[in-house]
Amino acid sequence: GGMATKILAARTASTAGIPCGLINGQHTDRVFSFLKSGMTKSQEEDSADVSPNSMGAEEPYGTLFLPMNQDGGICHTRRWILSLPASASVSVNEACARQLAGRGSLLPQGIEKVQGSFEKNDCVKLMHNGTEIGRGLVNFDSEDLQKIKGKSSNSLKKVLGLDTAPLEACDEGNVVLTVAPEAFQQDDNNLMNLGA
């Protein structure tokens, strides 16, 4: 595969708590630089600072993807969501971004734009001001989400012509932030500048 496939594989490994390195395949001996850098230490030996420099070792030759902190409060389901490919995106307004930062669900009324094609339960990028702020598994396909964006949850059944429909575009348990929640809980200027 191409570079996107390699980065997806590295992201999958790092979200599982495994350090990963990308090297030029024509220089296979460079894999030893990762081993010498100390990045293969066990999780029990890891400290808060796991960079090669903090261990007194040289930087490895290639691109190093550090493991995600296993004690960071992200469950296995959310790690899995982070590892999924997401080519489509959903852009949200400021109020919705703040709700997501507070571990809330993605409601249709906070959606400003739906880009790309996806099916129900696919992973999409959650965007605000042109910046990815999270990932989520959607409860609707792109066609239905396009119809209900900006609408209140109470009107979903009527708009979609269904007897039953979920109230959320993404349930809170299926949303993972890719930026620090504190970025949304500070002043309005900070939130507005996330995309800058």
Tab-separated table of C-alpha atoms in Angstrom:
chain	number	residue	atom	x	y	z
A	1	GLY	CA	0.000	0.000	0.000
A	2	GLY	CA	0.866	3.656	-0.106
A	3	MET	CA	1.901	6.075	2.621
A	4	ALA	CA	-1.692	6.511	3.860
A	5	THR	CA	-1.883	2.759	4.515
A	6	LYS	CA	1.430	2.844	6.404
A	7	ILE	CA	0.291	5.753	8.566
A	8	LEU	CA	-3.022	4.019	9.304
A	9	ALA	CA	-1.125	0.906	10.406
A	10	ALA	CA	1.161	3.011	12.613
A	11	ARG	CA	-1.837	4.820	14.109
A	12	THR	CA	-3.494	1.467	14.843
A	13	ALA	CA	-0.363	0.249	16.633
A	14	SER	CA	0.123	3.446	18.620
A	15	THR	CA	-3.509	3.539	19.775
A	16	ALA	CA	-2.989	-0.016	21.056
A	17	GLY	CA	-0.043	1.222	23.124
A	18	ILE	CA	2.649	-0.142	20.781
A	19	PRO	CA	5.510	2.072	19.553
A	20	CYS	CA	5.906	1.945	15.784
A	21	GLY	CA	8.521	3.140	13.338
A	22	LEU	CA	8.509	3.776	9.606
A	23	ILE	CA	11.825	3.377	7.827
A	24	ASN	CA	13.060	3.348	4.257
A	25	GLY	CA	12.931	-0.287	3.129
A	26	GLN	CA	16.186	0.119	1.203
A	27	HIS	CA	17.975	0.654	4.547
A	28	THR	CA	16.693	-2.245	6.642
A	29	ASP	CA	19.633	-1.933	9.038
A	30	ARG	CA	17.964	1.257	10.333
A	31	VAL	CA	15.523	-0.879	12.298
A	32	PHE	CA	18.364	-1.283	14.800
A	33	SER	CA	18.268	2.460	15.478
A	34	PHE	CA	14.746	1.978	16.886
A	35	LEU	CA	15.935	-0.895	19.058
A	36	LYS	CA	18.944	1.122	20.295
A	37	SER	CA	16.759	4.155	21.034
A	38	GLY	CA	15.087	2.287	23.883
A	39	MET	CA	11.604	2.426	22.364
A	40	THR	CA	11.130	-1.303	22.929
A	41	LYS	CA	10.987	-0.991	26.728
A	42	SER	CA	8.055	-2.748	28.335
A	43	GLN	CA	4.998	-0.790	29.429
A	44	GLU	CA	5.936	-1.313	33.110
A	45	GLU	CA	9.255	0.454	32.548
A	46	ASP	CA	7.743	3.362	30.645
A	47	SER	CA	7.729	6.743	32.284
A	48	ALA	CA	5.685	9.814	31.421
A	49	ASP	CA	8.535	10.985	29.149
A	50	VAL	CA	9.291	8.189	26.671
A	51	SER	CA	11.215	10.098	24.030
A	52	PRO	CA	14.582	8.655	22.983
A	53	ASN	CA	16.349	11.791	24.245
A	54	SER	CA	14.878	11.303	27.716
A	55	MET	CA	16.475	7.846	27.778
A	56	GLY	CA	19.898	9.137	26.745
A	57	ALA	CA	19.694	7.440	23.332
A	58	GLU	CA	20.024	8.710	19.789
A	59	GLU	CA	16.942	9.502	17.753
A	60	PRO	CA	15.987	6.574	15.485
A	61	TYR	CA	16.381	6.837	11.700
A	62	GLY	CA	12.837	7.157	10.327
A	63	THR	CA	9.498	8.286	11.689
A	64	LEU	CA	8.652	7.244	15.217
A	65	PHE	CA	5.028	6.918	16.354
A	66	LEU	CA	4.951	6.939	20.147
A	67	PRO	CA	2.459	4.668	21.907
A	68	MET	CA	-0.705	6.191	23.302
A	69	ASN	CA	-0.698	6.298	27.089
A	70	GLN	CA	-2.583	3.216	28.280
A	71	ASP	CA	-3.708	5.041	31.429
A	72	GLY	CA	-5.175	7.971	29.492
A	73	GLY	CA	-8.807	7.087	30.160
A	74	ILE	CA	-9.489	5.864	26.619
A	75	CYS	CA	-11.206	2.487	26.529
A	76	HIS	CA	-10.449	-0.185	23.953
A	77	THR	CA	-13.523	0.765	21.896
A	78	ARG	CA	-12.328	4.350	21.574
A	79	ARG	CA	-8.818	3.221	20.670
A	80	TRP	CA	-10.393	1.078	17.953
A	81	ILE	CA	-12.402	4.072	16.660
A	82	LEU	CA	-9.194	6.114	16.432
A	83	SER	CA	-7.584	3.397	14.335
A	84	LEU	CA	-10.422	3.238	11.775
A	85	PRO	CA	-10.013	4.919	8.389
A	86	ALA	CA	-12.227	7.973	7.973
A	87	SER	CA	-12.463	9.633	4.570
A	88	ALA	CA	-15.740	11.497	5.176
A	89	SER	CA	-16.261	14.346	7.629
A	90	VAL	CA	-18.918	16.164	9.604
A	91	SER	CA	-18.341	19.832	10.505
A	92	VAL	CA	-19.847	21.093	13.748
A	93	ASN	CA	-20.626	24.511	15.229
A	94	GLU	CA	-19.033	25.947	18.390
A	95	ALA	CA	-21.798	24.844	20.747
A	96	CYS	CA	-21.539	21.287	19.452
A	97	ALA	CA	-17.734	21.310	19.747
A	98	ARG	CA	-18.076	22.323	23.404
A	99	GLN	CA	-20.656	19.583	23.981
A	100	LEU	CA	-18.298	16.988	22.473
A	101	ALA	CA	-15.465	18.267	24.702
A	102	GLY	CA	-17.708	17.659	27.712
A	103	ARG	CA	-18.175	14.024	26.577
A	104	GLY	CA	-21.578	14.722	25.092
A	105	SER	CA	-23.186	13.162	22.039
A	106	LEU	CA	-23.122	14.673	18.567
A	107	LEU	CA	-26.618	16.021	17.961
A	108	PRO	CA	-27.864	16.806	14.432
A	109	GLN	CA	-28.655	20.425	15.336
A	110	GLY	CA	-24.925	21.093	15.839
A	111	ILE	CA	-23.940	19.813	12.387
A	112	GLU	CA	-23.137	22.484	9.813
A	113	LYS	CA	-21.760	20.411	6.932
A	114	VAL	CA	-21.574	16.775	5.795
A	115	GLN	CA	-18.786	15.877	3.353
A	116	GLY	CA	-18.254	12.552	1.637
A	117	SER	CA	-20.280	9.389	1.431
A	118	PHE	CA	-20.619	6.949	4.336
A	119	GLU	CA	-22.917	4.294	5.740
A	120	LYS	CA	-24.503	3.951	9.164
A	121	ASN	CA	-21.872	2.915	11.780
A	122	ASP	CA	-18.955	4.188	9.656
A	123	CYS	CA	-16.223	6.299	11.234
A	124	VAL	CA	-16.124	9.992	10.239
A	125	LYS	CA	-13.835	12.888	11.084
A	126	LEU	CA	-15.444	15.493	13.335
A	127	MET	CA	-14.330	18.941	12.178
A	128	HIS	CA	-14.521	22.450	13.628
A	129	ASN	CA	-13.168	25.538	11.840
A	130	GLY	CA	-11.381	23.287	9.329
A	131	THR	CA	-9.526	21.260	11.991
A	132	GLU	CA	-10.164	17.652	12.963
A	133	ILE	CA	-11.278	17.640	16.599
A	134	GLY	CA	-12.397	14.010	16.852
A	135	ARG	CA	-13.670	10.828	15.309
A	136	GLY	CA	-17.072	9.220	15.666
A	137	LEU	CA	-19.219	6.300	14.565
A	138	VAL	CA	-22.377	7.695	12.972
A	139	ASN	CA	-25.932	6.489	13.563
A	140	PHE	CA	-27.053	7.602	10.070
A	141	ASP	CA	-25.736	7.300	6.539
A	142	SER	CA	-24.509	10.435	4.742
A	143	GLU	CA	-27.760	10.906	2.820
A	144	ASP	CA	-29.921	10.919	5.974
A	145	LEU	CA	-27.417	13.014	7.936
A	146	GLN	CA	-27.497	15.592	5.141
A	147	LYS	CA	-31.294	15.789	5.560
A	148	ILE	CA	-31.228	16.213	9.351
A	149	LYS	CA	-28.175	18.469	9.827
A	150	GLY	CA	-29.130	21.569	11.792
A	151	LYS	CA	-32.476	20.058	12.852
A	152	SER	CA	-33.585	19.405	16.419
A	153	SER	CA	-33.594	15.811	17.651
A	154	ASN	CA	-37.380	15.962	18.136
A	155	SER	CA	-37.969	16.425	14.397
A	156	LEU	CA	-35.810	13.541	13.127
A	157	LYS	CA	-38.552	10.944	12.757
A	158	LYS	CA	-40.723	13.363	10.779
A	159	VAL	CA	-37.889	14.575	8.512
A	160	LEU	CA	-36.751	11.027	7.754
A	161	GLY	CA	-40.266	9.562	7.600
A	162	LEU	CA	-39.480	6.887	10.170
A	163	ASP	CA	-41.380	5.498	13.146
A	164	THR	CA	-38.213	5.347	15.236
A	165	ALA	CA	-34.823	7.029	14.890
A	166	PRO	CA	-31.872	7.635	17.205
A	167	LEU	CA	-31.743	11.135	18.691
A	168	GLU	CA	-27.988	11.468	18.245
A	169	ALA	CA	-25.884	11.560	15.099
A	170	CYS	CA	-23.090	9.934	17.166
A	171	ASP	CA	-23.616	8.493	20.623
A	172	GLU	CA	-21.237	9.876	23.285
A	173	GLY	CA	-19.644	6.431	23.717
A	174	ASN	CA	-18.695	6.414	20.038
A	175	VAL	CA	-17.004	9.835	19.963
A	176	VAL	CA	-13.275	10.288	20.559
A	177	LEU	CA	-11.608	13.693	20.725
A	178	THR	CA	-8.308	14.149	18.896
A	179	VAL	CA	-7.616	17.493	20.616
A	180	ALA	CA	-7.441	18.311	24.308
A	181	PRO	CA	-10.890	19.006	25.837
A	182	GLU	CA	-9.380	22.025	27.604
A	183	ALA	CA	-9.128	23.765	24.215
A	184	PHE	CA	-12.924	24.054	24.224
A	185	GLN	CA	-13.374	24.962	27.862
A	186	GLN	CA	-11.328	28.148	27.696
A	187	ASP	CA	-12.343	31.489	26.233
A	188	ASP	CA	-14.187	31.863	22.923
A	189	ASN	CA	-11.091	33.213	21.123
A	190	ASN	CA	-9.232	29.965	21.788
A	191	LEU	CA	-12.082	27.930	20.303
A	192	MET	CA	-12.335	30.196	17.272
A	193	ASN	CA	-8.575	29.831	16.631
A	194	LEU	CA	-8.460	26.021	16.684
A	195	GLY	CA	-8.460	26.035	12.901
A	196	ALA	CA	-5.880	28.810	12.575
